[in-house]
Amino acid sequence: MAKMEVKTSLLDDMIGVGDMVLLEPLNEDSFINNLKKRFDHNEVYTYIGSVVISINPYRSLPIYTPEKVEEYRNRNFYELSPHIFALSDEAYRSLRDQDKDQCILITGESGAGKTEASKLVMSYVAAVCGKGAEVNQVKEQLLQSNPVLEAFGNAKTVRNDNSSRFGKYMDIEFDFKGDPLGGVISNYLLEKSRVVKQPRGERNFHIFYQILSGASEEFLCKLKLERDFSRYNYLGLDSAKVNGVDDASNFRTVRNAMQIVGFMDHETQSVFEVVAAVLKLGNIEFKPESRANGLDESKIKDKNELKEICELTGIDQSVLERAFSFRTVEAKQEKVSTTLNVAQAYYARDALAKNLYSRLFSWLVTRINESIKAQTKVRKKVMGVLDIYGFEIFEDNSFEQFIINYCNEKLQQIFIELTLKEEQEEYIREGIEWTNIEYFNNAIICDLIENNQTGILAMLDEECLRPGTVTDDTFLEKLNQVCATHQHFESRMSKCSRFLNDTSLPHSCFRIQHYAGKVMYQVEGFVDKNNDLLYRDLSQAMWKANHSLIKALFPEGNPAKINLKRPPTAGSQFKASVATLMKNLQTKNPNYIRCIKPNDKKAAHIFNDALVCHQIRYLGLLENVRVRRAGYAFRQAYEPCLERYKMLCKQTWPHWRGPARAGVEVLFDELGIPEEEFSFGRSKIFIRNPRTLFKLEDLRKQRLEDLATLIEKIYRGWKCRTRFLLMKKSQIVIASWVRRYAQQKRYQKIKSSAIIVQSYIRGWKARKLLRELKHLKRCNEAATIIAAYWHGTQARGELRRLKEEARNKHAIAVIWACWLGYKARRELKRLKDEARRKHAVAVIWAYWLGLKVRREYRKFFRANAGRKIYEFTLQRLMQKYFLEMKKKMPSLSPIDKNWPARPYLFLDSTHKELKRIFHLWRCKKYRDQFTDQQKLIYEEKLEASELFKDKKALYPASVGQPFQGAYLEISENPKYKKLKDAVDEKIIIAEVVNKINRANGKATSRIFLLTKNNVLLADQKNGTIKSEVPLGDVTKVSMSSQNDGFFAVHLKEGSEAASKGDFLLSSDHLIEMATKLYRTTLSQTKQKLNIEISDEFLVQFKQDKVCVKFIQGSQKNGNIPTCKRKNNRLLEVAVP
């Protein structure tokens, strides 16, 4: 009999109903009871057609082993019990075999297990695709990207200990064989507000706690961190530790994952330095401090944290400190700097921390994409996995929850559209009539939020961009005006009277009826979070950091790339991202995993009916079942259907010879199933009512019992016959083996006897041959020994003869050598004696000769001969020195530094004194050549050098310019005749200057005249004298240290000239004017004029004192300084 192959199915040993499409009756209670029954038996997966419902068990289940992976590999979707691996395998095989791009959409509220579901999908795909070193490396990198992103993007919330606080969509790319080539990750709206503040009972992002718990002491020291969580204001202390979470071990996992993904060591170090800087930013605190103008400014309390942050990031401490204290606003040609009060400083600190962390996270995603992206440009197949925030309803819902819930509305919309579309396309493809079904379409809610004209996001952007005072309250007023009549919008401040007395809705909130239920949003913070404002001073400070990563995170801080255009708002950016995501999803074949949270306690074995019911409603699961059952509740391909039910018909059992569809038709006709209960499609059988399917299952079960009885009967008969035949065969085999054994024993005995006889004969012959060989060997050895003794005797005799002969020859040689030595030593002694005699004669002769000479020449020596020789020598050398100096004298130029080198050491002081005398003499000769006018010019230049050298940046440019004094010819110009007649003194300076207006800082041209007794200012057009000040009333001249021509002439208080205030002027010849004014005042009043050089000084304008401040300006106006009146107390001069 042919062996029957029995295949399992989701209908076998089913607990409850594995596919909700088959649930009977279909209502909310039966739906929940079925889920609960399966949940209690550890069946956490249930189907709605091709949609997988996943209930979070809050514990580990033994259903994800490698054996389970192999069990679901290459199996039909409905062939085994419901499992996430079945959906993953179906999506992978559709991509590999049918060349269809796939996407797996994982939805559900926070804590429902979406992140774990996405990891299970990726691990399954990695397990079933191809092998090889390169493929394994790609798979490992794709899988290891999860721990990195979870560490930096997940956090503990009240609903989930590992809640994703960002949206992630990963496109996994495959080649034509189905092997992974790489991937691309997109992230959406990181909840960066969590960096600076967390709700009670929640934690910051995991990475902060992992570093402090798992890093070594040496590494923490490098990051300037301490292990104590309470040291950091940004960490929530009430939930710093989580039961069952080992932060130290997770940190090691993250570092290992970063290494596998492809992060270099210096990149990893830079990332953790930025994380440490964010932590330490929260410890910077500010205190108020009053300024002279009455305004409050903020100051940092303890600069130690700021210093450590700057050391970590390479930022100049003064630059960052100023960025926390001032805000610069630039519009077109204007730049205004204002101080920050304490509240604004804290806002700036938190904004910097949030932006620093969120940009770091985006950089991490980009860096991971660089590592995991496909290296080939060939056409690729794509499987997308979407793990995004679940629907969130908290006690306090803000801008983040609004954006998250908007994204879930869009996902629900695409789920509805694609589910109905897929159902309709299948009916059309199979040739089955489509029955329409009513369902809730949430497009109206999406339009309420995203409409370009009247949507909430559009109203929020409009409110953020309009001029004037903008607050959260004005935004709510705008919503009440535009959205008051919308059926899904509720507000007590709107014109709709039905909410005026709704005390559950505060005046500062609005409520939206989402598909998941009503959510009340607190408008506080909507405008600020949508603007997402980071002061430009902080961006520029970050860009100036000596830290490559931080510099790359803030490109807008580059002064060369200043963009005055307002950046897009957070809401508009997220709206565009969601639109791109939806467009991407619509190009792929969707696969759905709907995650459900069984309870709010995050505990195993607890099933909260009310909570599950709420999730079933807002996920629209009942509507999904009704859509699947609108036409037919169950469908199956003909081959598996015939294979499962063929035993119910004699014609199809055990084998059907023909097309599978014909077999199913024969089967259903034989069973007498009414025609209205089923329809034949092109490739599938469609069953309308679940009762029909259950009837088939009951018939199959009964038939299987009958077949089991038949099989058992046949098996018993087969077993008895087989046993008899086996015993018969065994008897024949045993008899043949006995006869064989007896013959073998007889043969062995004969063989043994023959061997013994042969061995004795061979032994005798061998022993005889051995004796002969031993005798022959002894004879040969004796002959060899005798020959050796004979040859030895002969050799020893020859050796004795040779030794005797050698001893005789050696004795002769020794005697001869002794004789030669004796003879040589005797000759040497004779030669030494002769040499000593000759030396003695020479010495005696030398002594005698010296005595004789001294006796003859003693009469010629004198006591003062040495002194006379010294004086003569010194005189000769001095004469020679002066003659040489005469020939080598340098030129008469006072600036010529050449001077001949001294020839003798003892002339050093003389040489220096001669050089000094010569220089004084030639300087006098040079001065004698000047006229009186030239002497006056050089005296003024010398005075200018003493006053301004190394003090005024403008001075070096004036050194080469001669002082002219008269830059304006008064006497030759007819229009200045009146001015000439009014001035009867000698004019020292005549020049056109710019007089700065006291009211607005604008310049007016004036003629500046300096005489021996007065300073005059006259109109340039007609020469009318505007002001005349005696030199005695000029008390001080003030100017900046920079490269500008601005100066102030301060007048004596109480004088007549001081009634209008001091003069603030600008001249192209500032150095000359100030020098001449100084010399003239000294000449006339016998008092030195005070010259003050400072970048900030006070000027008396009538009754008010105004501060003139010089700052560094831009190059847009060229090299011309600009002057602006900032307020009643400040006049600002921008110097290029």
Coordinates of C-alpha atoms in Angstrom, one line a residue, residues 499-913:
F499 CA -18.4 72.0 24.7
L500 CA -18.8 75.2 26.7
N501 CA -19.8 73.3 29.9
D502 CA -17.5 70.3 29.3
T503 CA -15.4 70.5 32.5
S504 CA -13.3 67.6 31.4
L505 CA -11.8 69.8 28.7
P506 CA -9.6 72.7 30.1
H507 CA -9.7 76.1 28.4
S508 CA -6.0 75.7 27.4
C509 CA -6.6 72.4 25.6
F510 CA -8.3 71.0 22.5
R511 CA -9.5 67.5 21.7
I512 CA -9.4 65.4 18.6
Q513 CA -11.5 62.3 18.0
H514 CA -8.9 60.0 16.5
Y515 CA -9.7 56.6 15.1
A516 CA -8.2 55.2 18.4
G517 CA -10.4 57.4 20.5
K518 CA -10.5 60.9 21.9
V519 CA -7.2 62.6 22.8
M520 CA -6.9 65.9 24.7
Y521 CA -3.9 68.0 23.8
Q522 CA -2.3 70.7 26.0
V523 CA -1.3 73.6 23.7
E524 CA 1.5 74.7 26.0
G525 CA 4.8 74.4 24.2
F526 CA 3.2 73.8 20.7
V527 CA 4.7 77.0 19.2
D528 CA 8.2 76.6 20.7
K529 CA 8.5 72.9 19.8
N530 CA 7.3 73.6 16.3
N531 CA 9.8 76.4 15.9
D532 CA 12.5 74.2 17.3
L533 CA 14.6 77.4 17.7
L534 CA 18.4 77.2 18.4
Y535 CA 20.1 80.6 18.8
R536 CA 22.6 81.3 16.0
D537 CA 25.3 82.2 18.6
L538 CA 25.2 78.6 19.9
S539 CA 25.3 77.2 16.3
Q540 CA 28.4 79.3 15.6
A541 CA 30.0 78.3 18.9
M542 CA 29.5 74.6 18.0
W543 CA 30.9 75.1 14.5
K544 CA 34.0 76.7 16.0
A545 CA 34.7 73.6 18.1
N546 CA 38.0 71.8 17.7
H547 CA 36.0 68.6 17.4
S548 CA 35.3 67.1 13.9
L549 CA 32.0 65.5 14.8
I550 CA 30.4 68.5 16.6
K551 CA 31.7 70.8 13.8
A552 CA 30.0 68.5 11.2
L553 CA 26.7 68.5 13.2
F554 CA 26.3 72.3 13.0
P555 CA 27.1 73.4 9.3
E556 CA 24.8 76.4 9.6
G557 CA 27.2 77.8 12.2
N558 CA 29.8 78.6 9.5
P559 CA 29.9 82.4 9.2
A560 CA 30.7 82.1 5.5
K561 CA 27.4 80.3 5.0
I562 CA 25.0 82.4 7.0
N563 CA 21.4 81.9 5.7
L564 CA 18.9 84.5 6.9
K565 CA 16.0 82.3 5.6
R566 CA 13.9 80.9 8.4
P567 CA 14.4 77.1 8.7
P568 CA 11.3 74.8 8.1
T569 CA 9.3 74.0 11.2
A570 CA 9.3 70.7 12.9
G571 CA 5.7 70.0 12.0
S572 CA 6.2 70.7 8.3
Q573 CA 9.4 68.6 8.2
F574 CA 7.6 65.6 9.8
K575 CA 4.6 66.1 7.5
A576 CA 6.9 65.9 4.5
S577 CA 8.6 62.8 5.9
V578 CA 5.3 61.0 6.5
A579 CA 4.2 61.9 3.0
T580 CA 7.4 60.4 1.6
L581 CA 7.0 57.3 3.7
M582 CA 3.4 56.8 2.6
K583 CA 4.4 57.1 -1.0
N584 CA 7.2 54.6 -0.5
L585 CA 4.8 52.1 1.2
Q586 CA 2.3 52.3 -1.6
T587 CA 4.8 51.0 -4.1
K588 CA 5.3 47.8 -2.1
N589 CA 3.2 44.8 -1.3
P590 CA 2.1 45.3 2.3
N591 CA 2.2 42.7 5.1
Y592 CA 0.7 43.6 8.5
I593 CA 1.5 42.8 12.1
R594 CA -1.0 44.3 14.5
C595 CA 0.5 44.4 18.0
I596 CA -1.7 44.3 21.1
K597 CA -0.8 45.0 24.7
P598 CA -2.6 42.6 27.1
N599 CA -2.3 44.8 30.3
D600 CA -0.8 48.1 31.6
K601 CA 1.2 46.3 34.3
K602 CA 3.8 44.9 31.9
A603 CA 3.2 41.5 33.6
A604 CA 2.9 38.0 32.2
H605 CA -0.3 35.9 32.3
I606 CA -2.6 39.0 32.7
F607 CA -5.3 39.7 30.1
N608 CA -7.2 42.9 30.5
D609 CA -10.4 42.6 28.5
A610 CA -11.3 46.3 28.5
L611 CA -7.8 47.3 27.4
V612 CA -7.7 44.8 24.6
C613 CA -11.2 45.7 23.5
H614 CA -10.1 49.4 23.2
Q615 CA -7.2 48.4 21.1
I616 CA -9.3 46.1 18.9
R617 CA -11.7 49.0 18.3
Y618 CA -9.1 51.6 17.3
L619 CA -7.1 49.2 15.2
G620 CA -10.3 48.4 13.3
L621 CA -9.7 44.6 13.6
L622 CA -13.4 43.7 13.5
E623 CA -13.8 45.8 10.3
N624 CA -10.8 44.0 8.9
V625 CA -12.5 40.6 9.6
R626 CA -15.8 41.8 8.0
V627 CA -13.9 42.9 4.9
R628 CA -12.3 39.5 4.6
R629 CA -15.7 37.8 5.1
A630 CA -17.7 40.3 3.0
G631 CA -17.6 37.8 0.1
Y632 CA -16.1 34.5 1.4
A633 CA -14.7 33.7 4.8
F634 CA -12.1 31.1 3.7
R635 CA -10.1 30.6 0.5
Q636 CA -7.5 28.0 -0.4
A637 CA -5.6 26.9 -3.5
Y638 CA -6.9 23.8 -5.2
E639 CA -3.8 21.6 -4.6
P640 CA -3.7 21.9 -0.7
C641 CA -7.5 21.8 -0.5
L642 CA -7.6 18.5 -2.5
E643 CA -4.7 17.1 -0.5
R644 CA -6.5 17.9 2.7
Y645 CA -10.0 16.6 1.9
K646 CA -9.4 13.9 -0.8
M647 CA -10.2 11.1 1.6
L648 CA -13.8 12.2 1.8
C649 CA -14.5 11.0 -1.8
K650 CA -13.9 7.5 -3.3
Q651 CA -13.0 9.0 -6.7
T652 CA -10.3 11.2 -5.2
W653 CA -8.9 8.7 -2.7
P654 CA -6.1 7.8 -2.4
H655 CA -4.8 9.6 -5.6
W656 CA -6.5 11.9 -8.1
R657 CA -5.4 11.6 -11.7
G658 CA -6.1 15.0 -13.2
P659 CA -6.3 18.7 -12.6
A660 CA -6.6 19.7 -9.0
R661 CA -9.7 21.9 -9.7
A662 CA -11.5 19.0 -11.3
G663 CA -10.8 16.9 -8.2
V664 CA -12.2 19.6 -5.9
E665 CA -15.3 19.9 -8.0
V666 CA -15.8 16.1 -7.8
L667 CA -15.2 16.2 -4.1
F668 CA -17.7 19.0 -3.3
D669 CA -20.3 17.4 -5.6
E670 CA -19.9 14.1 -3.9
L671 CA -20.3 15.7 -0.4
G672 CA -23.5 17.5 -1.5
I673 CA -22.4 21.0 -0.4
P674 CA -24.9 23.6 -1.7
E675 CA -23.5 25.7 -4.6
E676 CA -24.3 29.0 -2.9
E677 CA -21.8 28.1 -0.1
F678 CA -18.8 28.1 -2.3
S679 CA -17.4 29.5 -5.6
F680 CA -14.6 28.3 -7.8
G681 CA -11.9 30.9 -8.7
R682 CA -9.2 30.6 -11.2
S683 CA -6.7 29.1 -8.7
K684 CA -8.6 28.9 -5.4
I685 CA -11.8 27.5 -3.9
F686 CA -13.8 30.2 -1.9
I687 CA -16.0 29.1 1.0
R688 CA -18.6 31.6 2.0
N689 CA -19.6 30.5 5.6
P690 CA -17.2 29.2 8.3
R691 CA -19.8 26.5 9.2
T692 CA -19.2 24.9 5.8
L693 CA -15.5 24.7 6.6
F694 CA -16.1 23.3 10.1
K695 CA -18.4 20.7 8.5
L696 CA -15.6 19.7 6.2
E697 CA -13.2 19.5 9.1
D698 CA -15.7 17.2 11.1
L699 CA -16.1 14.9 8.1
R700 CA -12.4 14.8 7.6
K701 CA -11.8 14.0 11.3
Q702 CA -14.4 11.1 11.2
R703 CA -13.0 9.8 7.9
L704 CA -9.5 9.9 9.4
E705 CA -10.7 7.8 12.3
D706 CA -12.1 5.2 9.8
L707 CA -8.9 5.3 7.8
A708 CA -6.9 4.8 11.0
T709 CA -8.9 1.7 11.9
L710 CA -8.4 0.3 8.4
I711 CA -4.7 1.1 8.5
E712 CA -4.5 -0.6 11.9
K713 CA -6.2 -3.8 10.6
I714 CA -4.0 -4.0 7.5
Y715 CA -0.9 -3.3 9.6
R716 CA -1.6 -6.1 12.0
G717 CA -2.1 -8.7 9.1
W718 CA 1.1 -7.4 7.5
K719 CA 2.9 -7.7 10.8
C720 CA 1.9 -11.4 11.3
R721 CA 2.8 -12.4 7.8
T722 CA 6.1 -10.6 8.0
R723 CA 6.9 -12.4 11.3
F724 CA 6.2 -15.8 9.8
L725 CA 8.3 -15.2 6.7
L726 CA 11.0 -13.9 8.8
M727 CA 11.1 -17.0 11.0
K728 CA 11.1 -19.3 7.9
K729 CA 14.0 -17.4 6.4
S730 CA 15.8 -17.4 9.7
Q731 CA 15.6 -21.3 9.9
I732 CA 17.2 -21.7 6.5
V733 CA 19.9 -19.2 7.3
I734 CA 20.7 -20.9 10.6
A735 CA 21.0 -24.4 9.0
S736 CA 23.4 -23.2 6.3
W737 CA 25.5 -21.5 8.9
V738 CA 25.8 -24.7 11.1
R739 CA 27.0 -26.8 8.1
R740 CA 29.4 -24.2 7.1
Y741 CA 30.8 -24.0 10.6
A742 CA 31.5 -27.9 10.7
Q743 CA 33.3 -27.9 7.4
Q744 CA 35.4 -24.9 8.5
K745 CA 36.5 -26.7 11.7
R746 CA 37.6 -29.9 9.7
Y747 CA 39.5 -27.7 7.2
Q748 CA 41.3 -25.8 10.0
K749 CA 42.5 -29.1 11.6
I750 CA 44.1 -30.4 8.4
K751 CA 45.6 -27.1 7.6
S752 CA 47.2 -26.9 11.1
S753 CA 48.9 -30.3 10.8
A754 CA 50.5 -29.5 7.5
I755 CA 51.8 -26.2 8.8
I756 CA 53.5 -27.9 11.8
V757 CA 55.3 -30.5 9.6
Q758 CA 56.5 -27.7 7.2
S759 CA 57.7 -25.6 10.1
Y760 CA 59.9 -28.4 11.5
I761 CA 61.6 -29.1 8.1
R762 CA 62.2 -25.4 7.5
G763 CA 63.7 -25.0 11.0
W764 CA 66.2 -27.8 10.6
K765 CA 67.4 -26.4 7.2
A766 CA 67.7 -22.9 8.6
R767 CA 69.8 -24.1 11.7
K768 CA 72.2 -26.0 9.5
L769 CA 72.8 -23.0 7.3
L770 CA 73.2 -20.8 10.4
R771 CA 76.0 -23.0 11.7
E772 CA 78.0 -22.8 8.4
L773 CA 77.6 -19.1 8.2
K774 CA 78.9 -18.6 11.8
H775 CA 82.0 -20.7 11.1
L776 CA 82.8 -18.7 8.0
K777 CA 82.3 -15.5 10.0
R778 CA 84.8 -16.5 12.7
C779 CA 87.5 -17.4 10.1
N780 CA 87.2 -14.0 8.4
E781 CA 87.3 -12.2 11.8
A782 CA 90.5 -14.1 12.8
A783 CA 92.3 -13.2 9.6
T784 CA 91.4 -9.5 10.0
I785 CA 92.8 -9.4 13.6
I786 CA 96.1 -11.0 12.6
A787 CA 96.6 -8.6 9.7
A788 CA 95.8 -5.7 12.0
Y789 CA 98.4 -6.8 14.6
W790 CA 101.1 -7.1 11.9
H791 CA 100.4 -3.7 10.4
G792 CA 100.4 -2.2 13.9
T793 CA 103.9 -3.6 14.7
Q794 CA 105.3 -2.2 11.5
A795 CA 103.8 1.2 12.0
R796 CA 105.0 1.5 15.6
G797 CA 108.6 0.8 14.6
E798 CA 108.6 3.5 11.9
L799 CA 107.1 5.9 14.4
R800 CA 109.9 5.3 17.0
R801 CA 112.5 6.0 14.3
L802 CA 110.9 9.3 13.2
K803 CA 110.5 10.5 16.9
E804 CA 114.2 9.9 17.6
E805 CA 115.2 11.8 14.4
A806 CA 113.0 14.7 15.4
R807 CA 114.4 15.0 18.9
N808 CA 118.0 15.3 17.5
K809 CA 117.1 18.1 15.1
H810 CA 115.3 20.0 17.9
A811 CA 118.3 19.9 20.3
I812 CA 120.6 21.4 17.6
A813 CA 118.1 24.2 17.0
V814 CA 117.8 25.1 20.7
I815 CA 121.6 25.3 21.2
W816 CA 122.0 27.5 18.2
A817 CA 119.3 29.9 19.3
C818 CA 120.9 30.2 22.8
W819 CA 124.2 31.1 21.3
L820 CA 122.7 33.8 19.0
G821 CA 120.8 35.4 21.9
Y822 CA 123.9 35.6 24.1
K823 CA 125.9 37.2 21.2
A824 CA 123.1 39.8 20.6
R825 CA 122.8 40.8 24.3
R826 CA 126.5 41.4 24.6
E827 CA 126.5 43.7 21.5
L828 CA 123.5 45.6 22.9
K829 CA 125.3 46.3 26.1
R830 CA 128.3 47.7 24.3
L831 CA 126.1 50.0 22.2
K832 CA 124.3 51.4 25.3
D833 CA 127.5 52.2 27.1
E834 CA 128.8 54.1 24.1
A835 CA 125.6 56.1 23.7
R836 CA 125.7 57.1 27.4
R837 CA 129.3 58.4 27.0
K838 CA 128.4 60.5 24.0
H839 CA 125.4 62.1 25.8
A840 CA 127.5 63.0 28.8
V841 CA 130.0 64.7 26.6
A842 CA 127.3 66.8 24.9
V843 CA 125.7 67.9 28.2
I844 CA 129.1 69.0 29.6
W845 CA 129.8 70.9 26.4
A846 CA 126.4 72.7 26.5
Y847 CA 126.9 73.8 30.1
W848 CA 130.4 75.1 29.4
L849 CA 129.3 77.0 26.3
G850 CA 126.4 78.6 28.3
L851 CA 128.7 79.7 31.1
K852 CA 131.1 81.2 28.6
V853 CA 128.4 83.2 26.7
R854 CA 126.9 84.6 29.9
R855 CA 130.3 85.8 31.1
E856 CA 130.9 87.6 27.7
Y857 CA 127.4 89.3 27.3
R858 CA 126.4 90.2 30.9
K859 CA 127.7 93.7 30.5
F860 CA 125.0 94.5 27.8
F861 CA 121.7 93.7 30.0
R862 CA 119.6 96.6 31.6
A863 CA 116.9 96.5 34.2
N864 CA 114.3 98.6 32.1
A865 CA 114.8 97.0 28.8
G866 CA 111.4 95.1 29.0
R867 CA 109.3 98.2 29.7
K868 CA 110.8 100.1 26.8
I869 CA 110.1 97.3 24.4
Y870 CA 106.4 97.2 25.7
E871 CA 105.9 100.9 25.2
F872 CA 107.4 100.9 21.8
T873 CA 105.2 97.9 20.8
L874 CA 102.0 99.5 22.2
Q875 CA 102.7 102.8 20.4
R876 CA 103.3 101.0 17.2
L877 CA 100.1 99.0 17.5
M878 CA 98.0 102.1 18.3
Q879 CA 99.4 104.0 15.3
K880 CA 98.6 101.1 13.1
Y881 CA 95.0 100.8 14.6
F882 CA 94.2 104.5 13.9
L883 CA 95.5 104.4 10.4
E884 CA 93.4 101.3 9.7
M885 CA 90.3 103.0 11.2
K886 CA 90.8 106.0 9.1
K887 CA 90.7 103.8 6.0
K888 CA 87.6 101.8 7.1
M889 CA 85.3 104.7 8.5
P890 CA 81.6 104.1 7.6
S891 CA 79.3 106.7 5.9
L892 CA 78.0 109.8 7.6
S893 CA 74.4 108.5 7.5
P894 CA 73.0 108.2 11.1
I895 CA 71.2 105.0 10.2
D896 CA 74.3 103.2 8.9
K897 CA 75.1 100.6 11.5
N898 CA 78.3 99.3 9.9
W899 CA 81.5 99.6 12.1
P900 CA 84.9 98.0 11.6
A901 CA 85.8 95.1 13.8
R902 CA 88.5 95.6 16.5
P903 CA 91.8 94.1 15.6
Y904 CA 93.1 93.5 19.1
L905 CA 91.4 92.4 22.3
F906 CA 93.0 95.0 24.5
L907 CA 91.4 97.8 22.4
D908 CA 87.8 96.7 23.2
S909 CA 86.8 99.7 25.4
T910 CA 88.7 102.2 23.1
H911 CA 86.9 100.7 20.1
K912 CA 83.4 101.1 21.6
E913 CA 84.1 104.7 22.8

